[in-house]
Structures are given as C-alpha cells and as structure tokens.
C-alpha cells in the first residue's frame, strides 16, 4: 500500500467523497477485543485514560490512524491533565510510509494537538517530554509546501530522544519510523545495497526488538524495512511473532505475509491474510465507518489471492478475488479508478493461473470506466483462446487488448508500478503464447523473454505488480518442445526470485527428470514440493496450464 497513490486517496476519502467519518473524536471511540496486552505507562491519574491510551498505541502501530485518534481523544477526555494522549493525536495525524503527505485539515489538527501536549509537558516524565518535543518539531500551521525540513527536524529530534533513552522500545521504534518516512519504500537498490539511512533504521529497530521482542510497532516496521532486501529472512521471527501478537488488528495480522512470500512460505501467507480479513470484518461490524483503513482490508484480499495462486489453493484464491470485486464500494472504485482499479481484475489472473479457460470466456465485460480491468479481460480471453487452439479468436482479442491498453492514462498505477509498465507484460504473454500455438516457437520464446525483462524491471511490491511469473509460461512451453536445459535455467532463475514456489519447483523437477540429471536433487525437490503444496486443492503437472501437452 504505497506512496502518493494512497496519499491522494486518503485526501479524497476525508473530503467526504466515500465515507463520512474522518473526524475522529472521543464520542465515537470503542474498546475492541483482540488488542493484546501492550502497555506503556503514562503520567495520568485516570486508569481509563491509560486503558484508552494503550489501545490507541496498538491501533497506531497497526496503521489504523483514524481509530487511534478516537482512542487518544477518549484518553484525553478521561484525564484532561495528561499530556501523552495529545502527543498520540498529534503523531497519528502525521505522515506514514503509505501516506507521506498531509492535508491542510490534518496539519491544523496535528499542530493543535502538539500544542496541547506542550501545554501539559510539566506533568510528563522525561521520555514523554522527549516525545512531545519531537512531535512538536514535526508540524507547522499553516503547513509549508515542502514539508521535508519538518520531517528532517522530527527525525533529528527523535534521534536525540533515542540517544537519551536507548532502553525505551517505543522511542527506538518511533525513531526508526521517523527515518523510514524520509525515504518511504526506498530502502534498498536492486542489488540489495542499503540506500540513504536504511542501516540506521535497521539498527534502531533491532535495538527496539532487543529490548522488547514482542513490540508490535518494532516488528511491523522491521518487516517493512527489510522485506525488499537481499536478506528478508532476518525478519522471519518478527513475522511469526506478529501473526498472533495483536489478533484484533487486521493489518498487523496481515504483515507477516510480506516476509512469508519472500522466504517461500506462501501457504502461511494465505493463512495470515485470511486471519487478517476476518479480524477486519469483525472490526468493521462494530466500528464507525472506515476511511483510509478500508484500503488495507482490500490489500489483504488482494494479497491473499496472490499467495493462494502461488501455493496451488484455487478455491482460496478465487474466493478472495471475488470478495474483493464484490466488497469494493462502487462509488469509490469509480471515483478513484486511477488509483485502485488495477487490482480489481484479480479474478481473471486467478483463472489464468489455474487454466480455467472456458470460465474466462464466460466472464462479462466490465463497465467502461474499468479501463485496466477491460484490458486484462482481453488479455485473459486471448490467453484462453490460444490455450484452446482458437488462434483466430486469440488474435482478435490481442487487437482488442491493444486498443484497451492504449486507453489507460499514463498516470494510472497498480500501487508502486505504473500501469504503463505492467500491461506490456500482458502484451508479451499474449503474443508469445499465440505465436507458440501458431508454431513460431523461437519467435514466441523471444517475445516471452521480453516479457520477463519487463517483469524484472518492475519496482518492488507485494503482491508484485504482475501476479503470474512469465517464467512459468516460458518454462512450460520450452518443456513441451523438449528444450529441457533451457527450461531448467528458466526455473532456476524463477526460484531465485520467487523462492520455493510450487510452480517453479515442479518445473525444475520436471526439467531435471526429462534430462535424467541430478536424480538426488530431483528427489529433494519432491520434499520441497510436498511442503509447497501442503494445502493445495490443485496439483498441476506443469508450471503453466498454457502447456496442456506437458500436464
């Protein structure tokens, strides 16, 4: 859930165009089940204030900022003399890695809350005073056009707070977060080298985890910091802890999947997202109408479907995709199609993954405003017709796809990636598979390799901007033409990028057996496959249903 796309969405949401409640106040606050036993003692005379503050911190660490503000307002109402509830309100109105800009309304509310915290600083403990001074450095009102100096000032103040209180896990985690916001989603280059102040972020979060291994914020931020690195394994313990640490916070329950898919635990990623979906549905059933947080729920469904695709779980994948389609409010989808519409045709990606060719051809057209969905529909129909041997129909759908692709504006995104960078991958798969069915094998393979290059060039994202690895199609078609050594190389490349995924493991095993090569490795792959398909309801014979002769 990324960058300026969500910033704009949040601004529009709070303009009242989708949901009515972006003005979180104490009257709307509720105490929720499943928010663990997190506790940070604050200078407050009221036990109720402490209770509300603790819940607010859990919500804050779970990126449910609107609900956190409601809890902090309730804490302030329970103890008007307490400073820290106002610190919480000020902090929660600020930027985060998924929302790195602020509306005028948020800037004003944040500055006012920071001033109220400062007015009560005499009652605060030294760590609390350090946090209050830092958050005060974060805001001005009226806000400047360029808030980068404020973000730097806040990070500097949090660095001083961390230096003065190195054993405070909250301060360490919040210092790491302040640095993350200076370079959101931009921590590593494509070679795995740290960028900017990434190593400082890692050090601060690891210090927080050393002081408190079960700190919800530190585990959350650590996953985001290292997931795109060349060593995501270092956050696997954080993922395992976070999965059950705050069972009522859907986003925190979801977060382990960002690591699980990077280390090959796709089935665990399915399960963590399924649990997150249920947690959020429970929350939505009693909460005020959501604003920004609903987007995180949609992300859970999208991620669930992708992870299920990669682990052979068709029913889970298609159910999540259908739920995403059904539950996204149509007014939001129509108004903000340029931001979120690209994830909506997930159903078609699932059907291609599992070779549901006739079902694809039965899927109705989307409304005209669904520009990406309509392009993906023509892509899916072309792939289906090619697989069924209907090459003339496939060519007609390819032409329709090209027209639909050209109609998508250049500024439309699928989260981190422009649609203009994603749809050419679909174009390569369409043409490659069609040329293959027409018997132009070398040309087909060359086109599919172009698709691989385009896929590899996408910006890191989870789920990835393209949900079905092109290497799975290329490898399967190479196998069908008995080009086993080439297929083996393709699958080995795939497994370096999509570790331990069942489709790639199966393809590699098939390639080795066809060459009568490395029998011990082929046997070992059987064990890996059993783990990869541990909850699969579909056991394919090849890495792609586009190669029926190899199934």
Coordinates of C-alpha atoms in Angstrom, one line a residue:
X1 CA 0.0 0.0 0.0
X2 CA 2.2 2.7 -1.3
X3 CA 3.3 6.3 -1.6
X4 CA 1.4 9.1 -3.2
X5 CA -1.4 7.0 -4.6
X6 CA -2.7 6.4 -1.1
X7 CA -2.0 9.9 0.0
X8 CA -4.4 11.2 -2.7
X9 CA -6.9 8.5 -1.9
X10 CA -6.9 9.4 1.8
X11 CA -7.4 13.1 1.0
X12 CA -10.4 12.3 -1.2
X13 CA -11.8 9.9 1.4
X14 CA -11.6 12.6 4.1
X15 CA -13.2 15.1 1.7
X16 CA -16.4 13.1 2.3
X17 CA -16.5 11.5 -1.2
X18 CA -16.6 7.9 0.1
X19 CA -17.0 7.7 3.8
X20 CA -18.4 10.3 6.2
X21 CA -16.3 9.8 9.3
X22 CA -12.8 11.3 9.0
X23 CA -13.2 13.5 12.1
X24 CA -12.3 11.0 14.9
X25 CA -13.5 12.1 18.3
X26 CA -13.9 10.6 21.7
X27 CA -17.7 10.1 21.3
X28 CA -17.0 7.6 18.5
X29 CA -14.4 5.6 20.4
X30 CA -14.9 2.0 21.3
X31 CA -12.8 -0.6 23.2
X32 CA -12.1 -3.6 20.9
X33 CA -11.3 -7.2 21.6
X34 CA -8.1 -8.7 20.5
X35 CA -5.6 -5.9 21.0
X36 CA -3.2 -7.8 23.1
X37 CA -1.5 -6.7 26.3
X38 CA 0.6 -3.8 25.1
X39 CA 1.1 -1.3 27.9
X40 CA 3.1 1.9 28.1
X41 CA 2.6 3.6 31.4
X42 CA 1.8 7.3 31.1
X43 CA 1.7 10.2 33.5
X44 CA -2.1 10.1 34.1
X45 CA -4.3 9.9 37.1
X46 CA -7.1 8.0 35.4
X47 CA -7.0 4.3 34.8
X48 CA -9.5 4.9 32.0
X49 CA -7.0 7.3 30.3
X50 CA -4.3 4.6 30.5
X51 CA -6.6 2.0 29.0
X52 CA -7.6 4.2 26.1
X53 CA -4.0 5.3 25.5
X54 CA -2.8 1.7 25.3
X55 CA -5.4 0.8 22.7
X56 CA -4.5 3.9 20.8
X57 CA -0.9 2.8 20.6
X58 CA -1.9 -0.6 19.3
X59 CA -4.1 1.0 16.7
X60 CA -1.3 3.4 15.8
X61 CA 1.2 0.6 15.3
X62 CA -1.3 -1.2 13.2
X63 CA -1.8 1.8 10.9
X64 CA -5.4 2.4 11.8
X65 CA -4.7 6.0 12.5
X66 CA -8.3 7.3 12.5
X67 CA -9.3 4.8 15.1
X68 CA -6.2 5.5 17.1
X69 CA -7.1 9.2 17.2
X70 CA -10.5 8.3 18.6
X71 CA -8.9 6.3 21.4
X72 CA -6.5 9.1 22.2
X73 CA -9.3 11.6 22.3
X74 CA -11.1 9.3 24.8
X75 CA -7.9 9.1 26.9
X76 CA -7.7 12.9 26.9
X77 CA -11.3 13.2 27.9
X78 CA -10.7 10.7 30.8
X79 CA -7.8 12.7 32.1
X80 CA -7.7 16.3 30.8
X81 CA -4.3 16.9 32.5
X82 CA -2.5 14.1 30.8
X83 CA -0.1 15.2 28.0
X84 CA 0.5 11.9 26.2
X85 CA -3.0 11.5 24.7
X86 CA -2.4 14.8 22.9
X87 CA 1.0 13.5 21.8
X88 CA -0.8 10.5 20.3
X89 CA -3.3 12.6 18.5
X90 CA -0.5 14.7 17.0
X91 CA 1.6 11.8 16.0
X92 CA -1.4 9.9 14.4
X93 CA -2.3 12.9 12.2
X94 CA 1.2 12.8 10.7
X95 CA 2.6 11.1 7.7
X96 CA 3.5 7.5 7.4
X97 CA 5.2 5.4 4.8
X98 CA 1.9 4.7 3.0
X99 CA 0.7 8.3 3.3
X100 CA 3.6 10.7 3.0
X101 CA 1.7 14.0 2.6
X102 CA -0.7 15.8 4.8
X103 CA -4.0 17.6 4.0
X104 CA -4.5 21.1 5.4
X105 CA -7.0 19.8 7.9
X106 CA -4.6 17.2 9.2
X107 CA -1.8 19.7 9.5
X108 CA -4.0 22.0 11.6
X109 CA -5.2 19.2 13.8
X110 CA -1.7 17.9 14.3
X111 CA -0.3 21.3 15.3
X112 CA -3.2 22.0 17.7
X113 CA -2.7 18.6 19.4
X114 CA 1.1 19.1 19.6
X115 CA 0.5 22.5 21.3
X116 CA -1.9 20.9 23.8
X117 CA 0.7 18.3 24.6
X118 CA 3.3 21.0 25.1
X119 CA 1.0 22.9 27.4
X120 CA 0.9 19.8 29.7
X121 CA 4.6 18.9 29.4
X122 CA 5.2 19.8 33.1
X123 CA 3.3 16.7 34.1
X124 CA 5.2 14.4 31.7
X125 CA 8.1 12.1 32.5
X126 CA 11.5 12.7 30.8
X127 CA 10.8 10.1 28.0
X128 CA 7.3 11.6 27.5
X129 CA 8.8 15.1 27.3
X130 CA 11.3 14.0 24.7
X131 CA 8.5 12.5 22.6
X132 CA 6.4 15.7 23.0
X133 CA 9.2 18.0 22.0
X134 CA 9.9 15.8 19.0
X135 CA 6.3 15.7 17.7
X136 CA 6.2 19.5 18.2
X137 CA 9.1 19.8 15.7
X138 CA 7.1 17.8 13.2
X139 CA 4.3 20.3 12.4
X140 CA 3.7 23.9 11.4
X141 CA 0.4 25.5 10.6
X142 CA -0.1 26.8 8.0
X143 CA 2.0 24.0 6.6
X144 CA 4.8 24.8 4.2
X145 CA 4.5 23.5 0.7
X146 CA 7.6 21.4 1.2
X147 CA 7.4 19.5 4.5
X148 CA 10.8 17.8 4.1
X149 CA 12.5 20.2 6.5
X150 CA 9.9 19.3 9.1
X151 CA 10.3 15.6 8.6
X152 CA 14.1 16.0 9.0
X153 CA 13.6 18.1 12.1
X154 CA 11.3 15.4 13.6
X155 CA 13.8 12.7 12.8
X156 CA 16.6 14.7 14.3
X157 CA 14.6 15.3 17.5
X158 CA 13.6 11.6 17.7
X159 CA 17.3 10.7 17.3
X160 CA 18.1 12.8 20.3
X161 CA 15.2 11.2 22.2
X162 CA 16.6 7.8 21.3
X163 CA 20.1 8.7 22.4
X164 CA 18.8 9.9 25.8
X165 CA 16.6 6.9 26.3
X166 CA 18.2 3.9 24.4
X167 CA 16.4 1.3 26.5
X168 CA 12.9 2.6 25.6
X169 CA 11.5 0.3 22.9
X170 CA 8.8 2.7 21.9
X171 CA 11.2 5.5 21.4
X172 CA 13.6 3.3 19.4
X173 CA 10.7 2.1 17.2
X174 CA 9.4 5.6 16.7
X175 CA 12.9 6.8 15.8
X176 CA 13.2 4.1 13.2
X177 CA 9.8 5.1 11.9
X178 CA 10.8 8.7 11.6
X179 CA 13.7 7.7 9.4
X180 CA 11.6 5.4 7.3
X181 CA 9.4 8.3 6.5
X182 CA 12.3 10.2 5.0
X183 CA 12.6 7.5 2.2
X184 CA 9.3 5.5 2.2
X185 CA 9.6 2.2 0.3
X186 CA 13.0 3.1 -0.9
X187 CA 15.4 1.3 1.4
X188 CA 17.4 -1.0 -1.0
X189 CA 18.6 -0.9 -4.5
X190 CA 18.1 -3.8 -7.0
X191 CA 21.4 -5.3 -5.9
X192 CA 20.4 -5.4 -2.2
X193 CA 22.5 -2.4 -1.2
X194 CA 21.2 -0.1 1.5
X195 CA 20.1 3.3 0.4
X196 CA 20.0 6.6 2.4
X197 CA 19.7 6.0 6.1
X198 CA 18.5 2.4 5.9
X199 CA 21.2 1.0 8.1
X200 CA 20.3 3.5 10.8
X201 CA 16.7 2.3 10.5
X202 CA 17.7 -1.3 10.8
X203 CA 19.9 -0.6 13.8
X204 CA 17.2 1.3 15.7
X205 CA 14.5 -1.3 15.1
X206 CA 16.8 -4.1 16.0
X207 CA 17.6 -2.3 19.3
X208 CA 13.9 -1.9 19.9
X209 CA 13.4 -5.6 19.3
X210 CA 16.3 -6.5 21.6
X211 CA 14.6 -4.5 24.4
X212 CA 11.2 -5.9 23.6
X213 CA 11.0 -8.8 21.1
X214 CA 7.2 -8.6 21.1
X215 CA 6.9 -4.9 20.4
X216 CA 4.1 -4.5 17.8
X217 CA 5.5 -1.4 16.2
X218 CA 9.1 -2.5 16.0
X219 CA 8.1 -5.9 14.5
X220 CA 5.8 -4.1 11.9
X221 CA 8.4 -1.5 10.9
X222 CA 11.2 -4.1 10.8
X223 CA 9.3 -6.2 8.3
X224 CA 8.7 -3.2 6.0
X225 CA 12.3 -2.1 6.3
X226 CA 13.9 -5.4 5.3
X227 CA 11.3 -7.1 3.1
X228 CA 12.9 -5.8 -0.1
X229 CA 16.4 -6.5 1.0
X230 CA 18.6 -9.5 -0.1
X231 CA 18.1 -11.0 3.3
X232 CA 14.4 -10.8 4.3
X233 CA 14.9 -14.0 6.4
X234 CA 16.1 -11.8 9.3
X235 CA 12.5 -10.6 9.8
X236 CA 11.0 -14.1 9.8
X237 CA 11.0 -14.2 13.6
X238 CA 9.2 -10.9 13.6
X239 CA 6.7 -12.2 11.2
X240 CA 6.0 -15.3 13.3
X241 CA 5.5 -13.2 16.4
X242 CA 3.3 -10.6 14.8
X243 CA 0.9 -13.1 13.3
X244 CA -0.7 -13.7 16.7
X245 CA 0.5 -10.8 18.8
X246 CA -2.4 -8.4 18.2
X247 CA -5.2 -10.6 16.8
X248 CA -7.7 -7.8 16.6
X249 CA -5.5 -5.6 14.4
X250 CA -6.0 -6.9 10.8
X251 CA -3.1 -5.1 9.3
X252 CA -0.7 -6.4 11.9
X253 CA -2.0 -10.0 11.4
X254 CA -1.5 -9.5 7.6
X255 CA 2.0 -8.1 7.9
X256 CA 3.8 -11.5 8.3
X257 CA 2.8 -12.3 4.7
X258 CA 5.2 -9.7 3.4
X259 CA 8.0 -11.8 4.7
X260 CA 6.4 -15.2 4.2
X261 CA 6.2 -14.7 0.4
X262 CA 9.8 -13.6 0.3
X263 CA 11.0 -16.7 2.1
X264 CA 8.8 -19.2 0.2
X265 CA 6.1 -19.6 2.9
X266 CA 3.2 -18.9 0.5
X267 CA 0.7 -21.1 2.3
X268 CA 1.4 -19.3 5.6
X269 CA 0.9 -16.0 3.7
X270 CA -2.6 -17.2 2.7
X271 CA -3.5 -18.1 6.2
X272 CA -2.2 -14.9 7.8
X273 CA -4.2 -12.8 5.2
X274 CA -7.3 -14.9 5.8
X275 CA -7.0 -14.3 9.5
X276 CA -6.5 -10.6 8.8
X277 CA -9.6 -10.4 6.7
X278 CA -11.6 -12.0 9.5
X279 CA -10.2 -9.6 12.0
X280 CA -11.0 -6.6 9.9
X281 CA -14.5 -7.9 9.2
X282 CA -15.1 -8.2 12.9
X283 CA -13.8 -4.7 13.4
X284 CA -15.9 -3.2 10.6
X285 CA -19.0 -4.8 12.1
X286 CA -18.9 -2.5 15.2
X287 CA -16.6 0.3 14.2
X288 CA -17.5 3.7 12.8
X289 CA -17.4 3.8 9.0
X290 CA -13.8 3.4 7.9
X291 CA -11.8 5.8 5.7
X292 CA -8.2 5.1 4.8
X293 CA -8.2 1.8 6.7
X294 CA -10.6 0.1 4.2
X295 CA -7.8 0.2 1.7
X296 CA -5.7 -2.0 4.0
X297 CA -8.6 -4.5 4.0
X298 CA -8.7 -4.6 0.2
X299 CA -4.9 -5.1 0.2
X300 CA -5.4 -8.2 2.5
X301 CA -7.8 -9.7 -0.1
X302 CA -5.5 -8.9 -3.0
X303 CA -2.5 -10.4 -1.1
X304 CA -4.5 -13.5 -0.1
X305 CA -5.5 -14.2 -3.6
X306 CA -1.9 -13.9 -4.9
X307 CA -0.4 -16.1 -2.2
X308 CA -3.1 -18.7 -2.8
X309 CA -2.3 -18.7 -6.5
X310 CA 1.4 -19.4 -5.7
X311 CA 0.5 -22.2 -3.4
X312 CA -2.0 -24.1 -5.5
X313 CA -5.0 -23.1 -3.5
X314 CA -7.5 -22.3 -6.2
X315 CA -10.6 -22.0 -4.0
X316 CA -9.0 -19.6 -1.6
X317 CA -7.6 -17.5 -4.5
X318 CA -10.9 -17.2 -6.4
X319 CA -12.9 -16.6 -3.2
X320 CA -10.7 -13.7 -2.2
X321 CA -10.7 -12.3 -5.7
X322 CA -14.5 -12.4 -5.8
X323 CA -14.8 -10.9 -2.4
X324 CA -12.5 -8.0 -3.5
X325 CA -14.7 -7.4 -6.5
X326 CA -17.9 -7.6 -4.5
X327 CA -16.9 -5.6 -1.4
X328 CA -15.1 -2.6 -3.0
X329 CA -17.7 0.2 -2.9
X330 CA -18.6 1.1 -6.5
X331 CA -18.6 4.9 -5.9
X332 CA -15.0 4.6 -4.6
X333 CA -14.0 2.4 -7.5
X334 CA -15.5 4.8 -10.0
X335 CA -14.1 8.0 -8.4
X336 CA -10.6 6.6 -7.7
X337 CA -10.2 4.1 -10.5
X338 CA -6.9 5.6 -11.4
X339 CA -5.5 4.6 -8.0
X340 CA -7.2 1.2 -7.1
X341 CA -8.8 -0.2 -10.2
X342 CA -5.7 -2.1 -11.3
X343 CA -6.1 -4.7 -8.5
X344 CA -9.7 -5.4 -9.3
X345 CA -9.4 -7.9 -12.2
X346 CA -7.6 -10.3 -9.8
X347 CA -10.3 -12.9 -10.6
X348 CA -9.0 -13.2 -14.2
X349 CA -5.4 -13.6 -13.0
X350 CA -6.6 -16.5 -10.8
X351 CA -8.4 -18.1 -13.7
X352 CA -5.4 -17.9 -15.9
X353 CA -3.2 -19.3 -13.2
X354 CA -5.4 -22.4 -12.9
X355 CA -6.3 -22.8 -16.5
X356 CA -10.0 -22.0 -16.3
X357 CA -10.2 -21.3 -20.0
X358 CA -13.9 -21.7 -20.6
X359 CA -14.8 -19.9 -17.4
X360 CA -12.7 -16.9 -18.6
X361 CA -14.6 -16.7 -21.8
X362 CA -17.9 -16.6 -19.8
X363 CA -16.8 -13.6 -17.7
X364 CA -18.8 -10.5 -18.7
X365 CA -17.3 -7.2 -19.8
X366 CA -16.7 -4.5 -17.2
X367 CA -18.2 -1.0 -17.1
X368 CA -16.4 1.4 -19.4
X369 CA -14.6 3.2 -16.6
X370 CA -12.9 0.0 -15.6
X371 CA -10.0 0.6 -18.0
X372 CA -7.4 -1.8 -16.6
X373 CA -10.0 -4.5 -15.9
X374 CA -11.2 -4.3 -19.5
X375 CA -7.6 -4.5 -20.8
X376 CA -6.9 -7.5 -18.5
X377 CA -10.1 -9.2 -19.7
X378 CA -9.0 -9.1 -23.3
X379 CA -5.6 -10.4 -22.2
X380 CA -7.3 -13.3 -20.4
X381 CA -9.5 -14.0 -23.3
X382 CA -6.6 -14.1 -25.7
X383 CA -4.6 -16.4 -23.5
X384 CA -7.7 -18.7 -23.1
X385 CA -8.4 -18.9 -26.8
X386 CA -4.7 -19.6 -27.5
X387 CA -4.7 -22.4 -25.0
X388 CA -7.9 -23.8 -26.6
X389 CA -6.3 -23.7 -30.0
X390 CA -8.6 -20.9 -31.3
X391 CA -5.8 -18.7 -32.7
X392 CA -8.0 -16.5 -34.8
X393 CA -10.1 -15.6 -31.8
X394 CA -6.9 -15.1 -29.8
X395 CA -5.6 -12.6 -32.4
X396 CA -8.9 -10.7 -32.3
X397 CA -8.6 -10.4 -28.5
X398 CA -5.0 -9.3 -28.9
X399 CA -6.1 -6.4 -31.1
X400 CA -8.8 -5.5 -28.6
X401 CA -6.3 -5.6 -25.8
X402 CA -4.0 -3.2 -27.6
X403 CA -6.9 -0.8 -28.0
X404 CA -7.9 -1.1 -24.4
X405 CA -4.2 -0.7 -23.2
X406 CA -3.9 2.5 -25.2
X407 CA -6.9 3.9 -23.4
X408 CA -5.4 3.7 -20.0
X409 CA -3.9 7.1 -18.9
X410 CA -0.2 7.2 -18.2
X411 CA -0.7 8.3 -14.6
X412 CA -2.7 5.2 -13.6
X413 CA -0.9 2.9 -11.2
X414 CA -1.1 -0.5 -9.7
X415 CA 0.3 0.6 -6.3
X416 CA 4.1 1.0 -6.8
X417 CA 4.1 0.5 -10.6
X418 CA 2.6 2.5 -13.4
X419 CA 0.0 0.5 -15.4
X420 CA 2.1 1.6 -18.5
X421 CA 4.9 -0.6 -17.2
X422 CA 2.7 -3.6 -16.2
X423 CA 0.4 -4.1 -19.2
X424 CA 3.3 -4.6 -21.7
X425 CA 4.0 -7.8 -19.7
X426 CA 0.5 -9.0 -20.6
X427 CA 1.1 -8.0 -24.2
X428 CA 4.2 -10.2 -24.3
X429 CA 2.4 -13.2 -22.8
X430 CA -0.5 -12.7 -25.3
X431 CA 1.8 -12.6 -28.3
X432 CA 4.2 -15.2 -27.1
X433 CA 1.6 -17.8 -26.4
X434 CA -0.3 -17.0 -29.6
X435 CA 2.9 -17.3 -31.7
X436 CA 3.6 -20.6 -30.0
X437 CA 0.2 -22.0 -30.9
X438 CA 0.9 -20.9 -34.5
X439 CA 4.1 -22.9 -34.5
X440 CA 6.5 -20.0 -34.4
X441 CA 8.4 -21.3 -31.4
X442 CA 11.7 -19.3 -31.5
X443 CA 9.8 -16.1 -32.0
X444 CA 7.4 -17.0 -29.3
X445 CA 10.2 -17.7 -26.8
X446 CA 11.9 -14.4 -27.7
X447 CA 8.7 -12.5 -27.1
X448 CA 8.2 -14.2 -23.7
X449 CA 11.8 -13.3 -22.7
X450 CA 10.9 -9.7 -23.5
X451 CA 8.0 -10.1 -21.0
X452 CA 10.4 -11.5 -18.4
X453 CA 12.7 -8.4 -18.9
X454 CA 9.7 -6.1 -18.4
X455 CA 8.6 -8.1 -15.3
X456 CA 12.0 -8.0 -13.8
X457 CA 12.1 -4.2 -14.3
X458 CA 9.1 -3.6 -12.1
X459 CA 9.5 -1.7 -8.8
X460 CA 9.4 -4.0 -5.7
X461 CA 5.9 -4.5 -4.5
X462 CA 3.9 -7.1 -2.6
X463 CA 1.9 -8.5 -4.1
X464 CA 4.1 -8.0 -7.2
X465 CA 2.8 -5.7 -9.9
X466 CA 2.5 -8.8 -12.2
X467 CA 0.8 -11.7 -10.5
X468 CA 1.8 -14.7 -12.8
X469 CA 5.5 -15.1 -13.4
X470 CA 6.3 -15.1 -17.1
X471 CA 9.0 -17.6 -16.5
X472 CA 6.3 -20.2 -15.5
X473 CA 4.8 -19.9 -19.0
X474 CA 8.2 -19.8 -20.8
X475 CA 9.5 -22.8 -18.9
X476 CA 6.4 -24.9 -19.5
X477 CA 6.4 -24.2 -23.3
X478 CA 10.1 -24.9 -23.5
X479 CA 9.5 -28.3 -21.8
X480 CA 6.7 -29.0 -24.3
X481 CA 9.3 -28.6 -27.1
X482 CA 11.8 -30.8 -25.2
X483 CA 14.2 -27.9 -24.7
X484 CA 14.8 -29.2 -21.2
X485 CA 18.1 -27.5 -20.4
X486 CA 16.7 -24.1 -21.3
X487 CA 13.7 -24.8 -19.2
X488 CA 15.9 -25.8 -16.3
X489 CA 17.7 -22.4 -16.5
X490 CA 14.4 -20.5 -16.6
X491 CA 13.1 -22.3 -13.5
X492 CA 16.3 -21.8 -11.5
X493 CA 16.0 -18.1 -12.3
X494 CA 12.4 -18.1 -11.1
X495 CA 13.3 -19.8 -7.9
X496 CA 15.8 -17.1 -7.1
X497 CA 13.1 -14.5 -7.4
X498 CA 10.1 -16.5 -6.1
X499 CA 11.7 -18.7 -3.5
X500 CA 10.3 -22.2 -3.1
X501 CA 7.1 -21.6 -5.1
X502 CA 5.5 -24.8 -6.1
X503 CA 5.1 -24.0 -9.8
X504 CA 8.8 -23.3 -10.1
X505 CA 9.8 -26.3 -8.1
X506 CA 7.6 -28.5 -10.2
X507 CA 9.0 -27.1 -13.4
X508 CA 12.6 -27.6 -12.2
X509 CA 11.9 -31.2 -11.1
X510 CA 10.3 -32.0 -14.5
X511 CA 13.2 -30.5 -16.3
X512 CA 15.8 -32.5 -14.3
X513 CA 13.8 -35.7 -14.8
X514 CA 13.5 -35.2 -18.5
X515 CA 17.3 -34.8 -18.8
X516 CA 17.9 -37.7 -16.4
X517 CA 20.0 -35.2 -14.5
X518 CA 20.8 -34.7 -10.8
X519 CA 18.5 -37.5 -9.5
X520 CA 19.3 -36.7 -5.9
X521 CA 18.2 -33.1 -6.4
X522 CA 15.0 -34.2 -8.2
X523 CA 14.2 -36.4 -5.1
X524 CA 14.9 -33.5 -2.8
X525 CA 12.6 -31.3 -4.9
X526 CA 9.8 -33.8 -4.1
X527 CA 10.1 -33.0 -0.4
X528 CA 10.1 -29.3 -1.2
X529 CA 7.0 -29.7 -3.4
X530 CA 5.1 -31.6 -0.7
X531 CA 5.7 -28.6 1.6
X532 CA 4.8 -26.0 -1.1
X533 CA 1.6 -27.8 -1.9
X534 CA 0.7 -28.7 1.7
X535 CA -2.7 -27.1 1.5
X536 CA -3.2 -27.1 -2.3
X537 CA -6.5 -28.1 -3.8
X538 CA -5.0 -28.3 -7.2
X539 CA -1.9 -30.3 -8.2
X540 CA -0.8 -29.3 -11.7
X541 CA 1.5 -31.3 -13.9
X542 CA 3.4 -28.3 -15.2
X543 CA 4.3 -24.8 -14.3
X544 CA 1.6 -23.3 -16.6
X545 CA -1.7 -24.6 -17.8
X546 CA -0.8 -22.9 -21.1
X547 CA 1.1 -26.1 -22.0
X548 CA -1.5 -28.8 -22.0
X549 CA 0.7 -31.4 -23.6
X550 CA 3.0 -31.2 -20.6
X551 CA 0.3 -31.6 -18.0

